[in-house]
Amino acid sequence: MPTAVAGPEIERLIQLLARLPGLGPRSARRAALHLIKKREQLMSPLASAMQVAIDKIVVCKTCGNIDTQNPCTVCIDTRRDQSVLVVVADVSDLWALERAHAINARYHVLGGTLSPLDGVGPQDLSIDALVARAHGEEVKEIILALNATVDGQTTAHYITDMLGGANVKVTRLAHGVPVGGELDYLDEGTLSAAIKQRTLF
Ligand code: ZN
């Protein structure tokens, strides 16, 4: 056990910060010290912003996104292509696609991927709601933007089967050479997927 260098309140702050993704005990200590030094400019506003967020955060009942309104900002945006739904595993994937301005469509957050080993089955994911949305009049295409992992692809196959009765085109993300990537550094799986999915130049 390392010796405590500060009172229990500060140690507690450090312990909580250390639970954040990407922060270990050392960087949590550094972050805590930074917050304490900047408690007027940073710590107080951060604390109130967190309190406001706690009070207002809701999960969108339509798509599963996290926002302060339900339906969420994305769902009520009428400038988005209403005929396309992008299926993602987590809210972080939705936010990543939005950050990249990858597509101007609507989303459906599954809340994870199928994983028999971890005991995650179809009933644990928002798949029924997706199938219901796919039967809606407007939806013409479902893009499966899932991880290129075994669980991600198992989930993609399962969803494709479930969407069999809906009149929609089901597509998935391309696999291949990343932008700026050098062939020599790619793993065999990525290289062979890129060759198989080659496109006309
Ligand atoms: Zn939404």
PDB file of C-alpha atoms and ligand atoms in Angstrom:
ATOM      1  CA  MET A   1       0.000   0.000   0.000  1.00  0.00           C
ATOM      2  CA  PRO A   2       1.464   3.417  -0.950  1.00  0.00           C
ATOM      3  CA  THR A   3       1.378   5.995   1.835  1.00  0.00           C
ATOM      4  CA  ALA A   4      -1.230   8.715   1.484  1.00  0.00           C
ATOM      5  CA  VAL A   5       0.245  12.158   0.805  1.00  0.00           C
ATOM      6  CA  ALA A   6      -3.001  14.053   1.284  1.00  0.00           C
ATOM      7  CA  GLY A   7      -6.204  13.973   3.344  1.00  0.00           C
ATOM      8  CA  PRO A   8      -8.988  11.459   2.609  1.00  0.00           C
ATOM      9  CA  GLU A   9     -10.997  13.931   0.472  1.00  0.00           C
ATOM     10  CA  ILE A  10      -8.119  14.447  -1.944  1.00  0.00           C
ATOM     11  CA  GLU A  11      -7.207  10.751  -1.931  1.00  0.00           C
ATOM     12  CA  ARG A  12     -10.821   9.986  -2.808  1.00  0.00           C
ATOM     13  CA  LEU A  13     -10.679  12.452  -5.722  1.00  0.00           C
ATOM     14  CA  ILE A  14      -7.519  10.759  -6.989  1.00  0.00           C
ATOM     15  CA  GLN A  15      -9.067   7.293  -6.662  1.00  0.00           C
ATOM     16  CA  LEU A  16     -12.151   8.360  -8.625  1.00  0.00           C
ATOM     17  CA  LEU A  17     -10.098  10.016 -11.368  1.00  0.00           C
ATOM     18  CA  ALA A  18      -7.982   6.864 -11.641  1.00  0.00           C
ATOM     19  CA  ARG A  19     -11.108   4.955 -12.711  1.00  0.00           C
ATOM     20  CA  LEU A  20     -11.465   7.059 -15.873  1.00  0.00           C
ATOM     21  CA  PRO A  21     -10.447   5.335 -19.116  1.00  0.00           C
ATOM     22  CA  GLY A  22      -6.906   6.219 -20.098  1.00  0.00           C
ATOM     23  CA  LEU A  23      -5.918   7.414 -16.620  1.00  0.00           C
ATOM     24  CA  GLY A  24      -3.788   5.293 -14.317  1.00  0.00           C
ATOM     25  CA  PRO A  25      -2.943   6.140 -10.686  1.00  0.00           C
ATOM     26  CA  ARG A  26      -0.027   8.387 -11.707  1.00  0.00           C
ATOM     27  CA  SER A  27      -1.916  10.482 -14.237  1.00  0.00           C
ATOM     28  CA  ALA A  28      -4.933  10.610 -11.888  1.00  0.00           C
ATOM     29  CA  ARG A  29      -2.647  12.145  -9.249  1.00  0.00           C
ATOM     30  CA  ARG A  30      -1.372  14.664 -11.817  1.00  0.00           C
ATOM     31  CA  ALA A  31      -4.937  15.480 -12.940  1.00  0.00           C
ATOM     32  CA  ALA A  32      -6.100  15.904  -9.331  1.00  0.00           C
ATOM     33  CA  LEU A  33      -3.236  18.265  -8.597  1.00  0.00           C
ATOM     34  CA  HIS A  34      -4.000  20.266 -11.748  1.00  0.00           C
ATOM     35  CA  LEU A  35      -7.686  20.518 -10.765  1.00  0.00           C
ATOM     36  CA  ILE A  36      -6.765  21.611  -7.252  1.00  0.00           C
ATOM     37  CA  LYS A  37      -4.379  24.273  -8.519  1.00  0.00           C
ATOM     38  CA  LYS A  38      -7.050  25.527 -10.942  1.00  0.00           C
ATOM     39  CA  ARG A  39     -10.012  25.069  -8.638  1.00  0.00           C
ATOM     40  CA  GLU A  40     -11.591  28.437  -9.502  1.00  0.00           C
ATOM     41  CA  GLN A  41     -11.158  28.273 -13.295  1.00  0.00           C
ATOM     42  CA  LEU A  42     -11.542  24.528 -13.780  1.00  0.00           C
ATOM     43  CA  MET A  43     -12.602  22.474 -10.788  1.00  0.00           C
ATOM     44  CA  SER A  44     -15.751  24.401  -9.819  1.00  0.00           C
ATOM     45  CA  PRO A  45     -17.050  24.751 -13.412  1.00  0.00           C
ATOM     46  CA  LEU A  46     -16.284  21.053 -13.976  1.00  0.00           C
ATOM     47  CA  ALA A  47     -18.165  20.072 -10.829  1.00  0.00           C
ATOM     48  CA  SER A  48     -21.225  22.131 -11.833  1.00  0.00           C
ATOM     49  CA  ALA A  49     -21.093  20.855 -15.435  1.00  0.00           C
ATOM     50  CA  MET A  50     -21.076  17.298 -14.088  1.00  0.00           C
ATOM     51  CA  GLN A  51     -24.010  18.006 -11.792  1.00  0.00           C
ATOM     52  CA  VAL A  52     -26.029  19.518 -14.660  1.00  0.00           C
ATOM     53  CA  ALA A  53     -25.174  16.493 -16.790  1.00  0.00           C
ATOM     54  CA  ILE A  54     -26.254  14.089 -14.029  1.00  0.00           C
ATOM     55  CA  ASP A  55     -29.605  15.866 -13.777  1.00  0.00           C
ATOM     56  CA  LYS A  56     -30.274  16.128 -17.497  1.00  0.00           C
ATOM     57  CA  ILE A  57     -28.761  13.112 -19.255  1.00  0.00           C
ATOM     58  CA  VAL A  58     -31.257  10.763 -20.873  1.00  0.00           C
ATOM     59  CA  VAL A  59     -30.979   7.852 -23.264  1.00  0.00           C
ATOM     60  CA  CYS A  60     -32.836   8.478 -26.530  1.00  0.00           C
ATOM     61  CA  LYS A  61     -35.761   6.039 -26.683  1.00  0.00           C
ATOM     62  CA  THR A  62     -35.575   5.972 -30.477  1.00  0.00           C
ATOM     63  CA  CYS A  63     -31.898   5.334 -31.201  1.00  0.00           C
ATOM     64  CA  GLY A  64     -30.119   4.753 -27.860  1.00  0.00           C
ATOM     65  CA  ASN A  65     -27.878   7.827 -28.130  1.00  0.00           C
ATOM     66  CA  ILE A  66     -27.066   9.780 -24.969  1.00  0.00           C
ATOM     67  CA  ASP A  67     -28.297  13.370 -24.856  1.00  0.00           C
ATOM     68  CA  THR A  68     -30.115  15.862 -22.670  1.00  0.00           C
ATOM     69  CA  GLN A  69     -33.317  15.464 -24.682  1.00  0.00           C
ATOM     70  CA  ASN A  70     -35.439  12.557 -25.848  1.00  0.00           C
ATOM     71  CA  PRO A  71     -35.692  12.068 -28.825  1.00  0.00           C
ATOM     72  CA  CYS A  72     -32.059  13.107 -29.166  1.00  0.00           C
ATOM     73  CA  THR A  73     -30.545  15.921 -31.246  1.00  0.00           C
ATOM     74  CA  VAL A  74     -29.609  13.472 -34.007  1.00  0.00           C
ATOM     75  CA  CYS A  75     -33.072  11.891 -34.239  1.00  0.00           C
ATOM     76  CA  ILE A  76     -34.934  15.219 -34.498  1.00  0.00           C
ATOM     77  CA  ASP A  77     -32.557  16.629 -37.142  1.00  0.00           C
ATOM     78  CA  THR A  78     -34.756  16.681 -40.269  1.00  0.00           C
ATOM     79  CA  ARG A  79     -31.787  17.520 -42.550  1.00  0.00           C
ATOM     80  CA  ARG A  80     -30.487  13.986 -42.074  1.00  0.00           C
ATOM     81  CA  ASP A  81     -31.216  11.298 -44.626  1.00  0.00           C
ATOM     82  CA  GLN A  82     -34.237   9.583 -43.095  1.00  0.00           C
ATOM     83  CA  SER A  83     -33.879   6.541 -45.366  1.00  0.00           C
ATOM     84  CA  VAL A  84     -30.563   5.353 -43.869  1.00  0.00           C
ATOM     85  CA  LEU A  85     -29.948   3.872 -40.411  1.00  0.00           C
ATOM     86  CA  VAL A  86     -26.371   3.303 -39.230  1.00  0.00           C
ATOM     87  CA  VAL A  87     -26.176   0.482 -36.684  1.00  0.00           C
ATOM     88  CA  VAL A  88     -23.403   0.832 -34.086  1.00  0.00           C
ATOM     89  CA  ALA A  89     -22.502  -1.143 -30.984  1.00  0.00           C
ATOM     90  CA  ASP A  90     -21.968   1.769 -28.615  1.00  0.00           C
ATOM     91  CA  VAL A  91     -22.617   5.489 -28.275  1.00  0.00           C
ATOM     92  CA  SER A  92     -18.843   6.040 -28.608  1.00  0.00           C
ATOM     93  CA  ASP A  93     -19.042   4.633 -32.166  1.00  0.00           C
ATOM     94  CA  LEU A  94     -21.914   6.994 -33.019  1.00  0.00           C
ATOM     95  CA  TRP A  95     -19.925   9.943 -31.715  1.00  0.00           C
ATOM     96  CA  ALA A  96     -16.825   8.806 -33.636  1.00  0.00           C
ATOM     97  CA  LEU A  97     -18.761   8.652 -36.925  1.00  0.00           C
ATOM     98  CA  GLU A  98     -20.276  12.070 -36.242  1.00  0.00           C
ATOM     99  CA  ARG A  99     -16.849  13.506 -35.425  1.00  0.00           C
ATOM    100  CA  ALA A 100     -15.583  12.216 -38.774  1.00  0.00           C
ATOM    101  CA  HIS A 101     -18.640  13.703 -40.585  1.00  0.00           C
ATOM    102  CA  ALA A 102     -18.764  10.244 -42.130  1.00  0.00           C
ATOM    103  CA  ILE A 103     -22.468  10.215 -42.985  1.00  0.00           C
ATOM    104  CA  ASN A 104     -25.509  12.442 -42.590  1.00  0.00           C
ATOM    105  CA  ALA A 105     -27.990   9.799 -41.504  1.00  0.00           C
ATOM    106  CA  ARG A 106     -29.663   8.499 -38.361  1.00  0.00           C
ATOM    107  CA  TYR A 107     -28.359   5.804 -36.027  1.00  0.00           C
ATOM    108  CA  HIS A 108     -29.322   2.800 -33.966  1.00  0.00           C
ATOM    109  CA  VAL A 109     -27.208   1.951 -30.906  1.00  0.00           C
ATOM    110  CA  LEU A 110     -27.290  -1.762 -30.026  1.00  0.00           C
ATOM    111  CA  GLY A 111     -25.713  -1.389 -26.597  1.00  0.00           C
ATOM    112  CA  GLY A 112     -22.937  -3.914 -27.284  1.00  0.00           C
ATOM    113  CA  THR A 113     -22.271  -6.920 -29.488  1.00  0.00           C
ATOM    114  CA  LEU A 114     -23.304 -10.556 -29.207  1.00  0.00           C
ATOM    115  CA  SER A 115     -20.765 -12.420 -27.129  1.00  0.00           C
ATOM    116  CA  PRO A 116     -21.605 -15.977 -26.061  1.00  0.00           C
ATOM    117  CA  LEU A 117     -18.422 -16.115 -23.950  1.00  0.00           C
ATOM    118  CA  ASP A 118     -19.470 -13.065 -21.925  1.00  0.00           C
ATOM    119  CA  GLY A 119     -23.094 -14.205 -21.799  1.00  0.00           C
ATOM    120  CA  VAL A 120     -24.386 -11.403 -24.062  1.00  0.00           C
ATOM    121  CA  GLY A 121     -27.344 -12.685 -26.093  1.00  0.00           C
ATOM    122  CA  PRO A 122     -29.783 -11.026 -28.529  1.00  0.00           C
ATOM    123  CA  GLN A 123     -32.171 -10.148 -25.688  1.00  0.00           C
ATOM    124  CA  ASP A 124     -29.445  -7.982 -24.116  1.00  0.00           C
ATOM    125  CA  LEU A 125     -29.145  -5.803 -27.217  1.00  0.00           C
ATOM    126  CA  SER A 126     -31.552  -3.394 -28.879  1.00  0.00           C
ATOM    127  CA  ILE A 127     -32.186  -5.696 -31.847  1.00  0.00           C
ATOM    128  CA  ASP A 128     -35.998  -5.988 -31.702  1.00  0.00           C
ATOM    129  CA  ALA A 129     -36.261  -2.197 -31.757  1.00  0.00           C
ATOM    130  CA  LEU A 130     -33.937  -2.103 -34.782  1.00  0.00           C
ATOM    131  CA  VAL A 131     -36.073  -4.641 -36.655  1.00  0.00           C
ATOM    132  CA  ALA A 132     -39.168  -2.561 -35.831  1.00  0.00           C
ATOM    133  CA  ARG A 133     -37.484   0.583 -37.165  1.00  0.00           C
ATOM    134  CA  ALA A 134     -36.358  -1.262 -40.305  1.00  0.00           C
ATOM    135  CA  HIS A 135     -40.014  -2.045 -41.059  1.00  0.00           C
ATOM    136  CA  GLY A 136     -40.821   1.669 -40.929  1.00  0.00           C
ATOM    137  CA  GLU A 137     -41.815   3.208 -44.262  1.00  0.00           C
ATOM    138  CA  GLU A 138     -38.904   5.591 -44.591  1.00  0.00           C
ATOM    139  CA  VAL A 139     -35.970   3.235 -43.986  1.00  0.00           C
ATOM    140  CA  LYS A 140     -34.384   1.902 -47.182  1.00  0.00           C
ATOM    141  CA  GLU A 141     -30.854   1.020 -46.081  1.00  0.00           C
ATOM    142  CA  ILE A 142     -29.293  -0.335 -42.881  1.00  0.00           C
ATOM    143  CA  ILE A 143     -25.528   0.148 -42.596  1.00  0.00           C
ATOM    144  CA  LEU A 144     -23.900  -2.252 -40.122  1.00  0.00           C
ATOM    145  CA  ALA A 145     -21.030  -0.167 -38.721  1.00  0.00           C
ATOM    146  CA  LEU A 146     -19.759  -2.822 -36.322  1.00  0.00           C
ATOM    147  CA  ASN A 147     -16.270  -3.742 -35.199  1.00  0.00           C
ATOM    148  CA  ALA A 148     -14.250  -6.023 -37.482  1.00  0.00           C
ATOM    149  CA  THR A 149     -13.953  -8.529 -34.623  1.00  0.00           C
ATOM    150  CA  VAL A 150     -15.477 -11.994 -34.223  1.00  0.00           C
ATOM    151  CA  ASP A 151     -18.215 -10.620 -31.935  1.00  0.00           C
ATOM    152  CA  GLY A 152     -18.876  -7.667 -34.261  1.00  0.00           C
ATOM    153  CA  GLN A 153     -19.222  -9.908 -37.303  1.00  0.00           C
ATOM    154  CA  THR A 154     -21.356 -12.494 -35.435  1.00  0.00           C
ATOM    155  CA  THR A 155     -23.687  -9.652 -34.513  1.00  0.00           C
ATOM    156  CA  ALA A 156     -23.752  -8.412 -38.125  1.00  0.00           C
ATOM    157  CA  HIS A 157     -24.762 -11.870 -39.411  1.00  0.00           C
ATOM    158  CA  TYR A 158     -27.432 -12.260 -36.739  1.00  0.00           C
ATOM    159  CA  ILE A 159     -28.949  -8.853 -37.517  1.00  0.00           C
ATOM    160  CA  THR A 160     -28.894  -9.559 -41.254  1.00  0.00           C
ATOM    161  CA  ASP A 161     -30.901 -12.757 -40.615  1.00  0.00           C
ATOM    162  CA  MET A 162     -33.371 -10.871 -38.419  1.00  0.00           C
ATOM    163  CA  LEU A 163     -33.847  -8.212 -41.095  1.00  0.00           C
ATOM    164  CA  GLY A 164     -34.754 -10.820 -43.695  1.00  0.00           C
ATOM    165  CA  GLY A 165     -38.432  -9.840 -43.642  1.00  0.00           C
ATOM    166  CA  ALA A 166     -37.863  -6.105 -43.960  1.00  0.00           C
ATOM    167  CA  ASN A 167     -37.686  -4.379 -47.329  1.00  0.00           C
ATOM    168  CA  VAL A 168     -34.261  -2.815 -46.744  1.00  0.00           C
ATOM    169  CA  LYS A 169     -30.798  -3.025 -48.236  1.00  0.00           C
ATOM    170  CA  VAL A 170     -28.298  -4.224 -45.603  1.00  0.00           C
ATOM    171  CA  THR A 171     -24.720  -3.018 -46.083  1.00  0.00           C
ATOM    172  CA  ARG A 172     -21.593  -3.109 -43.952  1.00  0.00           C
ATOM    173  CA  LEU A 173     -18.378  -1.112 -43.664  1.00  0.00           C
ATOM    174  CA  ALA A 174     -15.557  -1.894 -46.081  1.00  0.00           C
ATOM    175  CA  HIS A 175     -12.538  -3.720 -44.694  1.00  0.00           C
ATOM    176  CA  GLY A 176      -9.174  -2.740 -46.043  1.00  0.00           C
ATOM    177  CA  VAL A 177      -6.140  -0.478 -46.133  1.00  0.00           C
ATOM    178  CA  PRO A 178      -6.517   2.417 -43.669  1.00  0.00           C
ATOM    179  CA  VAL A 179      -6.126   5.960 -45.017  1.00  0.00           C
ATOM    180  CA  GLY A 180      -2.400   6.774 -44.849  1.00  0.00           C
ATOM    181  CA  GLY A 181      -1.601   3.099 -44.237  1.00  0.00           C
ATOM    182  CA  GLU A 182       1.454   1.317 -45.617  1.00  0.00           C
ATOM    183  CA  LEU A 183       0.919  -2.191 -46.992  1.00  0.00           C
ATOM    184  CA  ASP A 184       4.099  -3.541 -45.431  1.00  0.00           C
ATOM    185  CA  TYR A 185       2.745  -2.831 -41.923  1.00  0.00           C
ATOM    186  CA  LEU A 186      -0.706  -4.371 -42.358  1.00  0.00           C
ATOM    187  CA  ASP A 187      -1.683  -7.700 -40.826  1.00  0.00           C
ATOM    188  CA  GLU A 188      -2.543 -10.600 -43.146  1.00  0.00           C
ATOM    189  CA  GLY A 189      -6.288 -10.446 -42.403  1.00  0.00           C
ATOM    190  CA  THR A 190      -6.540  -6.790 -43.411  1.00  0.00           C
ATOM    191  CA  LEU A 191      -4.434  -7.310 -46.539  1.00  0.00           C
ATOM    192  CA  SER A 192      -6.443 -10.257 -47.792  1.00  0.00           C
ATOM    193  CA  ALA A 193      -9.754  -8.464 -47.036  1.00  0.00           C
ATOM    194  CA  ALA A 194      -8.497  -5.443 -48.986  1.00  0.00           C
ATOM    195  CA  ILE A 195      -7.588  -7.589 -51.991  1.00  0.00           C
ATOM    196  CA  LYS A 196     -10.943  -9.417 -51.922  1.00  0.00           C
ATOM    197  CA  GLN A 197     -12.878  -6.141 -51.717  1.00  0.00           C
ATOM    198  CA  ARG A 198     -10.863  -4.290 -54.376  1.00  0.00           C
ATOM    199  CA  THR A 199     -12.800  -1.655 -56.320  1.00  0.00           C
ATOM    200  CA  LEU A 200     -12.574  -0.325 -59.899  1.00  0.00           C
ATOM    201  CA  PHE A 201      -9.979   2.459 -60.176  1.00  0.00           C
TER     202      PHE A 201
HETATM  203 ZN    ZN B   1     -31.928   9.406 -30.974  1.00  0.00          ZN
END
